[in-house]
Tab-separated table of C-alpha atoms and ligand atoms in Angstrom:
chain	number	residue	atom	x	y	z
A	1	UNK	CA	185.931	111.863	-152.691
A	2	UNK	CA	184.305	111.505	-149.286
A	3	UNK	CA	186.819	114.074	-148.021
A	4	UNK	CA	184.936	116.748	-149.965
A	5	UNK	CA	182.278	116.394	-147.256
A	6	UNK	CA	184.204	119.029	-145.328
A	7	UNK	CA	183.620	121.531	-148.101
A	8	UNK	CA	179.861	120.792	-148.127
A	9	UNK	CA	179.114	117.702	-150.128
A	10	UNK	CA	175.883	118.985	-151.594
A	11	UNK	CA	177.869	121.459	-153.660
A	12	UNK	CA	181.064	119.639	-154.494
A	13	UNK	CA	180.676	115.833	-154.507
A	14	UNK	CA	179.577	113.812	-157.503
A	15	UNK	CA	176.046	112.395	-157.368
A	16	UNK	CA	177.104	108.885	-156.328
A	17	UNK	CA	179.045	110.129	-153.313
A	18	UNK	CA	176.170	112.371	-152.296
A	19	UNK	CA	173.918	109.308	-152.151
A	20	UNK	CA	176.392	107.395	-149.986
A	21	UNK	CA	176.697	110.303	-147.608
A	22	UNK	CA	172.977	110.912	-147.425
A	23	UNK	CA	172.375	107.245	-146.540
A	24	UNK	CA	175.092	107.492	-143.930
A	25	UNK	CA	173.362	110.589	-142.557
A	26	UNK	CA	170.041	108.767	-142.348
A	27	UNK	CA	171.634	105.904	-140.430
A	28	UNK	CA	173.463	108.182	-138.057
A	29	UNK	CA	170.401	110.318	-137.467
A	30	UNK	CA	168.551	107.444	-135.827
A	31	UNK	CA	170.977	107.216	-132.951
A	32	UNK	CA	171.145	111.019	-132.773
A	33	UNK	CA	167.363	111.056	-132.218
A	34	UNK	CA	167.688	108.998	-129.061
A	35	UNK	CA	167.510	110.753	-125.718
A	36	UNK	CA	170.198	109.052	-123.669
A	37	UNK	CA	168.494	110.179	-120.443
A	38	UNK	CA	165.353	108.182	-121.273
A	39	UNK	CA	166.699	104.819	-122.327
A	40	UNK	CA	164.796	101.710	-121.164
A	41	UNK	CA	166.750	99.682	-118.613
A	42	UNK	CA	165.456	96.308	-119.734
A	43	UNK	CA	164.334	95.394	-123.247
A	44	UNK	CA	162.689	92.015	-123.879
A	45	UNK	CA	162.485	90.734	-127.447
A	46	UNK	CA	160.265	88.095	-129.039
A	47	UNK	CA	162.438	87.180	-132.016
A	48	UNK	CA	159.791	85.996	-134.451
A	49	UNK	CA	159.548	85.316	-138.191
A	50	UNK	CA	162.605	83.157	-138.910
A	51	UNK	CA	160.528	80.477	-140.612
A	52	UNK	CA	158.630	82.912	-142.835
A	53	UNK	CA	161.853	84.716	-143.735
A	54	UNK	CA	163.432	81.454	-144.935
A	55	UNK	CA	160.275	80.345	-146.732
A	56	UNK	CA	160.197	83.664	-148.563
A	57	UNK	CA	163.612	82.825	-149.919
A	58	UNK	CA	162.572	79.312	-150.927
A	59	UNK	CA	164.634	77.806	-148.134
A	60	UNK	CA	164.008	75.486	-145.146
A	61	UNK	CA	162.866	77.070	-141.854
A	62	UNK	CA	166.193	76.200	-140.220
A	63	UNK	CA	167.949	78.547	-142.641
A	64	UNK	CA	165.999	81.353	-140.980
A	65	UNK	CA	167.153	80.309	-137.518
A	66	UNK	CA	170.770	80.325	-138.694
A	67	UNK	CA	170.354	83.845	-139.998
A	68	UNK	CA	168.980	85.040	-136.677
A	69	UNK	CA	172.438	85.343	-135.171
A	70	UNK	CA	173.402	88.584	-136.923
A	71	UNK	CA	170.179	90.160	-135.673
A	72	UNK	CA	171.021	89.126	-132.120
A	73	UNK	CA	174.527	90.567	-132.391
A	74	UNK	CA	173.261	93.852	-133.829
A	75	UNK	CA	170.489	94.240	-131.245
A	76	UNK	CA	172.801	93.638	-128.317
A	77	UNK	CA	175.378	96.018	-129.764
A	78	UNK	CA	172.737	98.705	-130.352
A	79	UNK	CA	171.374	98.244	-126.828
A	80	UNK	CA	174.841	98.423	-125.340
A	81	UNK	CA	175.720	101.543	-127.389
A	82	UNK	CA	172.900	103.559	-125.839
A	83	UNK	CA	173.217	102.229	-122.297
A	84	UNK	CA	170.427	99.629	-122.015
A	85	UNK	CA	171.399	97.479	-119.026
A	86	UNK	CA	169.531	94.258	-119.865
A	87	UNK	CA	168.258	92.495	-122.962
A	88	UNK	CA	166.208	89.310	-122.691
A	89	UNK	CA	165.655	87.202	-125.792
A	90	UNK	CA	162.807	84.723	-126.202
A	91	UNK	CA	164.873	81.941	-127.720
A	92	UNK	CA	162.878	78.732	-127.153
A	93	UNK	CA	159.464	78.519	-125.524
A	94	UNK	CA	157.917	75.667	-123.550
A	95	UNK	CA	155.492	75.389	-126.497
A	96	UNK	CA	158.271	75.148	-129.107
A	97	UNK	CA	158.850	71.466	-128.149
A	98	UNK	CA	155.722	70.810	-130.208
A	99	UNK	CA	157.563	71.668	-133.443
A	100	UNK	CA	158.892	68.913	-135.721
A	101	UNK	CA	161.715	66.965	-134.045
A	102	UNK	CA	164.101	67.939	-136.814
A	103	UNK	CA	163.563	71.654	-136.154
A	104	UNK	CA	163.847	71.284	-132.368
A	105	UNK	CA	167.147	69.403	-132.770
A	106	UNK	CA	168.465	72.021	-135.178
A	107	UNK	CA	167.574	74.829	-132.757
A	108	UNK	CA	169.359	73.063	-129.890
A	109	UNK	CA	172.526	72.443	-131.962
A	110	UNK	CA	172.472	76.041	-133.120
A	111	UNK	CA	172.232	77.205	-129.527
A	112	UNK	CA	175.251	75.118	-128.528
A	113	UNK	CA	177.443	76.228	-131.443
A	114	UNK	CA	176.416	79.894	-131.155
A	115	UNK	CA	177.230	80.047	-127.438
A	116	UNK	CA	180.617	78.397	-128.072
A	117	UNK	CA	181.489	80.713	-130.953
A	118	UNK	CA	180.295	83.908	-129.316
A	119	UNK	CA	182.050	83.500	-125.973
A	120	UNK	CA	185.120	85.572	-127.023
A	121	UNK	CA	182.799	88.320	-128.294
A	122	UNK	CA	180.861	88.367	-125.022
A	123	UNK	CA	184.157	89.074	-123.291
A	124	UNK	CA	185.266	91.660	-125.826
A	125	UNK	CA	181.951	93.513	-125.480
A	126	UNK	CA	181.740	93.071	-121.693
A	127	UNK	CA	178.443	91.141	-121.900
A	128	UNK	CA	177.209	89.082	-118.970
A	129	UNK	CA	175.144	86.053	-119.985
A	130	UNK	CA	172.137	84.692	-118.133
A	131	UNK	CA	169.385	82.173	-118.767
A	132	UNK	CA	165.766	81.922	-117.655
A	133	UNK	CA	163.399	78.993	-118.037
A	134	UNK	CA	163.381	75.347	-117.031
A	135	UNK	CA	167.016	74.826	-118.009
A	136	UNK	CA	167.201	71.385	-116.358
A	137	UNK	CA	165.074	69.957	-119.173
A	138	UNK	CA	167.298	71.168	-122.009
A	139	UNK	CA	169.645	68.641	-123.684
A	140	UNK	CA	172.739	67.989	-121.546
A	141	UNK	CA	175.082	69.563	-124.118
A	142	UNK	CA	173.125	72.814	-124.045
A	143	UNK	CA	173.071	72.841	-120.237
A	144	UNK	CA	176.821	72.330	-120.138
A	145	UNK	CA	177.779	75.146	-122.503
A	146	UNK	CA	175.255	77.461	-120.868
A	147	UNK	CA	176.756	76.814	-117.435
A	148	UNK	CA	180.246	77.504	-118.837
A	149	UNK	CA	179.264	80.731	-120.586
A	150	UNK	CA	177.332	81.997	-117.549
A	151	UNK	CA	180.239	81.226	-115.219
A	152	UNK	CA	182.887	82.709	-117.516
A	153	UNK	CA	181.018	85.961	-118.150
A	154	UNK	CA	179.754	86.501	-114.595
A	155	UNK	CA	182.088	89.448	-113.971
A	156	UNK	CA	181.215	91.300	-117.187
A	157	UNK	CA	179.216	94.417	-116.497
A	158	UNK	CA	178.265	96.531	-119.519
A	159	UNK	CA	175.020	94.717	-120.301
A	160	UNK	CA	173.244	91.516	-119.252
A	161	UNK	CA	172.039	89.312	-122.076
A	162	UNK	CA	169.545	86.704	-120.937
A	163	UNK	CA	168.324	83.817	-123.070
A	164	UNK	CA	164.832	82.548	-122.342
A	165	UNK	CA	165.179	78.813	-122.974
A	166	UNK	CA	162.479	76.245	-122.402
A	167	UNK	CA	160.777	79.322	-120.999
A	168	UNK	CA	157.071	79.781	-120.476
A	169	UNK	CA	155.612	82.367	-118.164
A	170	UNK	CA	152.994	79.972	-116.811
A	171	UNK	CA	155.651	77.346	-116.050
A	172	UNK	CA	157.663	80.069	-114.297
A	173	UNK	CA	154.671	81.044	-112.169
A	174	UNK	CA	153.975	77.398	-111.254
A	175	UNK	CA	157.639	76.982	-110.299
A	176	UNK	CA	157.533	80.185	-108.246
A	177	UNK	CA	154.415	79.097	-106.348
A	178	UNK	CA	156.006	75.729	-105.567
A	179	UNK	CA	159.181	77.335	-104.230
A	180	UNK	CA	157.305	79.831	-102.092
A	181	UNK	CA	154.981	77.108	-100.786
A	182	UNK	CA	157.965	74.972	-99.762
A	183	UNK	CA	159.297	77.851	-97.686
A	184	UNK	CA	155.913	78.320	-96.024
A	185	UNK	CA	155.685	74.610	-95.201
A	186	UNK	CA	159.234	74.686	-93.769
A	187	UNK	CA	158.355	77.754	-91.702
A	188	UNK	CA	160.976	79.849	-93.480
A	189	UNK	CA	158.268	82.255	-94.642
A	190	UNK	CA	154.871	83.290	-93.259
A	191	UNK	CA	151.867	83.573	-95.606
A	192	UNK	CA	151.398	87.178	-94.463
A	193	UNK	CA	154.903	87.994	-95.707
A	194	UNK	CA	154.094	87.077	-99.308
A	195	UNK	CA	153.936	90.254	-101.369
A	196	UNK	CA	154.960	91.380	-104.866
A	197	UNK	CA	158.578	91.659	-103.818
A	198	UNK	CA	158.676	88.089	-102.526
A	199	UNK	CA	157.133	86.870	-105.783
A	200	UNK	CA	159.628	88.909	-107.849
A	201	UNK	CA	162.473	87.384	-105.883
A	202	UNK	CA	161.320	83.852	-106.719
A	203	UNK	CA	160.877	84.359	-110.461
A	204	UNK	CA	163.625	83.284	-112.884
A	205	UNK	CA	164.148	87.008	-113.523
A	206	UNK	CA	164.823	87.821	-109.835
A	207	UNK	CA	168.084	89.635	-110.615
A	208	UNK	CA	166.837	91.648	-113.619
A	209	UNK	CA	165.271	95.103	-113.662
A	210	UNK	CA	161.596	95.571	-114.603
A	211	UNK	CA	160.885	95.143	-118.345
A	212	UNK	CA	160.403	98.639	-119.797
A	213	UNK	CA	160.032	97.745	-123.452
A	214	UNK	CA	158.959	94.581	-125.272
A	215	UNK	CA	159.694	94.279	-128.978
A	216	UNK	CA	158.081	91.613	-131.176
A	217	UNK	CA	159.058	91.206	-134.793
A	218	UNK	CA	157.191	89.663	-137.747
A	219	UNK	CA	153.852	91.434	-137.350
A	220	UNK	CA	152.363	89.079	-134.755
A	221	UNK	CA	150.710	90.988	-131.940
A	222	UNK	CA	150.654	88.632	-128.993
A	223	UNK	CA	152.739	87.787	-125.931
A	224	UNK	CA	152.971	83.995	-126.477
A	225	UNK	CA	153.537	83.153	-122.798
A	226	UNK	CA	156.560	85.472	-122.396
A	227	UNK	CA	157.266	87.348	-119.130
A	228	UNK	CA	153.580	87.887	-118.264
A	229	UNK	CA	154.190	89.130	-114.728
A	230	UNK	CA	157.294	91.135	-115.672
A	231	UNK	CA	155.595	92.930	-118.572
A	232	UNK	CA	152.706	94.242	-116.487
A	233	UNK	CA	153.719	97.844	-117.244
A	234	UNK	CA	156.058	97.437	-120.209
A	235	UNK	CA	155.547	99.404	-123.411
A	236	UNK	CA	154.767	97.004	-126.258
A	237	UNK	CA	156.273	97.573	-129.700
A	238	UNK	CA	155.348	95.503	-132.733
A	239	UNK	CA	157.117	95.663	-136.074
A	240	UNK	CA	156.520	93.842	-139.354
A	241	UNK	CA	160.269	93.318	-139.864
A	242	UNK	CA	161.100	89.605	-139.784
A	243	UNK	CA	163.719	88.730	-137.170
A	244	UNK	CA	166.575	87.780	-139.570
A	245	UNK	CA	166.210	91.243	-141.190
A	246	UNK	CA	166.241	93.110	-137.861
A	247	UNK	CA	169.243	95.461	-137.602
A	248	UNK	CA	170.614	98.178	-135.312
A	249	UNK	CA	168.434	100.841	-136.893
A	250	UNK	CA	165.305	98.751	-136.341
A	251	UNK	CA	166.262	98.526	-132.691
A	252	UNK	CA	166.747	102.297	-132.562
A	253	UNK	CA	163.312	102.788	-134.194
A	254	UNK	CA	161.781	100.857	-131.299
A	255	UNK	CA	163.655	102.990	-128.775
A	256	UNK	CA	162.563	106.225	-130.474
A	257	UNK	CA	158.934	105.061	-130.436
A	258	UNK	CA	159.319	104.092	-126.756
A	259	UNK	CA	160.609	107.565	-125.961
A	260	UNK	CA	157.490	109.110	-127.507
A	261	UNK	CA	155.185	107.125	-125.243
A	262	UNK	CA	153.956	108.611	-121.991
A	263	UNK	CA	154.309	106.068	-119.200
A	264	UNK	CA	151.626	107.038	-116.731
A	265	UNK	CA	151.575	104.037	-114.334
A	266	UNK	CA	147.965	104.825	-113.466
A	267	UNK	CA	148.476	108.557	-112.964
A	268	UNK	CA	147.044	111.373	-115.088
A	269	UNK	CA	148.948	113.020	-117.899
A	270	UNK	CA	149.031	116.289	-115.907
A	271	UNK	CA	150.660	114.560	-112.955
A	272	UNK	CA	153.386	113.229	-115.228
A	273	UNK	CA	154.034	116.658	-116.761
A	274	UNK	CA	154.258	118.477	-113.423
A	275	UNK	CA	155.313	115.840	-110.875
A	276	UNK	CA	155.294	118.194	-107.862
A	277	UNK	CA	151.626	119.129	-107.963
B	301	LIG	C1	161.125	82.492	-134.186
B	301	LIG	O1	160.812	82.308	-135.537
B	301	LIG	C2	162.114	81.488	-133.666
B	301	LIG	C3	161.573	80.534	-132.686
B	301	LIG	C4	160.351	80.506	-132.265
B	301	LIG	C5	162.497	79.550	-132.168
B	301	LIG	P1	159.738	81.238	-135.986
B	301	LIG	O2	160.428	79.936	-136.176
B	301	LIG	O3	158.594	81.214	-135.055
B	301	LIG	O4	159.293	81.802	-137.400
B	301	LIG	P2	157.817	81.867	-137.982
B	301	LIG	O5	156.971	82.575	-136.973
B	301	LIG	O6	157.366	80.468	-138.192
B	301	LIG	O7	157.956	82.623	-139.256
B	302	LIG	C1	157.450	82.760	-129.628
B	302	LIG	O1	157.370	82.600	-131.005
B	302	LIG	C2	158.605	81.972	-129.086
B	302	LIG	C3	159.941	82.447	-129.464
B	302	LIG	C4	160.196	83.496	-130.183
B	302	LIG	C5	161.045	81.667	-128.948
B	302	LIG	P1	156.404	81.518	-131.656
B	302	LIG	O2	156.527	81.656	-133.116
B	302	LIG	O3	156.680	80.170	-131.083
B	302	LIG	O4	154.982	82.014	-131.129
B	302	LIG	P2	153.504	81.695	-131.645
B	302	LIG	O5	153.335	80.222	-131.581
B	302	LIG	O6	153.398	82.214	-133.037
B	302	LIG	O7	152.624	82.434	-130.719
B	303	LIG	MG1	156.870	82.279	-134.953
């Protein structure tokens, strides 16, 4: 029946098939609305709302975390499809240690099993894995699998997927200041040489491009200690969708909204419209 599309489905296909095709159209339109010349290089995501999603279904919070994996897969695939070069996912914050022990343990086991299971897919999709945060304080098992996955995917090049783990922006800044100070004390660096570039090079994100777009799901409108320095000029996008419901089209919605924003970086609108004047 779908073949009748060629003859103009509005005229020839039965009602049911028309609905299928129209939904298909709607889905395809989203990606067609994206300007591939204006795609953000680096998208950072605060994956929020797993607990509420599970609770809404009468389930334990951990059920929500388990259902977050499909959303991760879809987001990375969507990003890769349109040429985003880096995606960074807020996976476990320095503050998340304050959650019940049971939930923290479940999140750590989930991390280990997901990284193990996804490794073949990372290769298939040419995804390079990275991690930011104070990794040395994660459970040994998590550190081990992370090191393996990072090493084994280091030559992949389509997109870089970075997990923020035991990550807090303030901790990162403290760590950066310590490392820079050590170099000053050892005479490897002069105080006068410290500038934004030097600071960038000492952050966990030293090898990532600037964050262009930050997406947060679940309706919360805050940064929660994520990439404070790196987001200085990022566009912020908030959606009510809970993370386990987030799909490719939700990602494309964020990109379309991003492309409607005017990034002025302190300039006037007129300067952006006619750059040569
Ligand atoms: C995000 O979902 C996952 C992590 C923070 C690890 P939450 O677990 O914060 O879900 P809500 O915000 O309680 O619904
Ligand atoms: C931020 O979400 C951390 C992650 C998504 C890993 P939270 O749910 O922990 O943030 P708050 O506590 O609501 O700000
Ligand atoms: Mg939350």
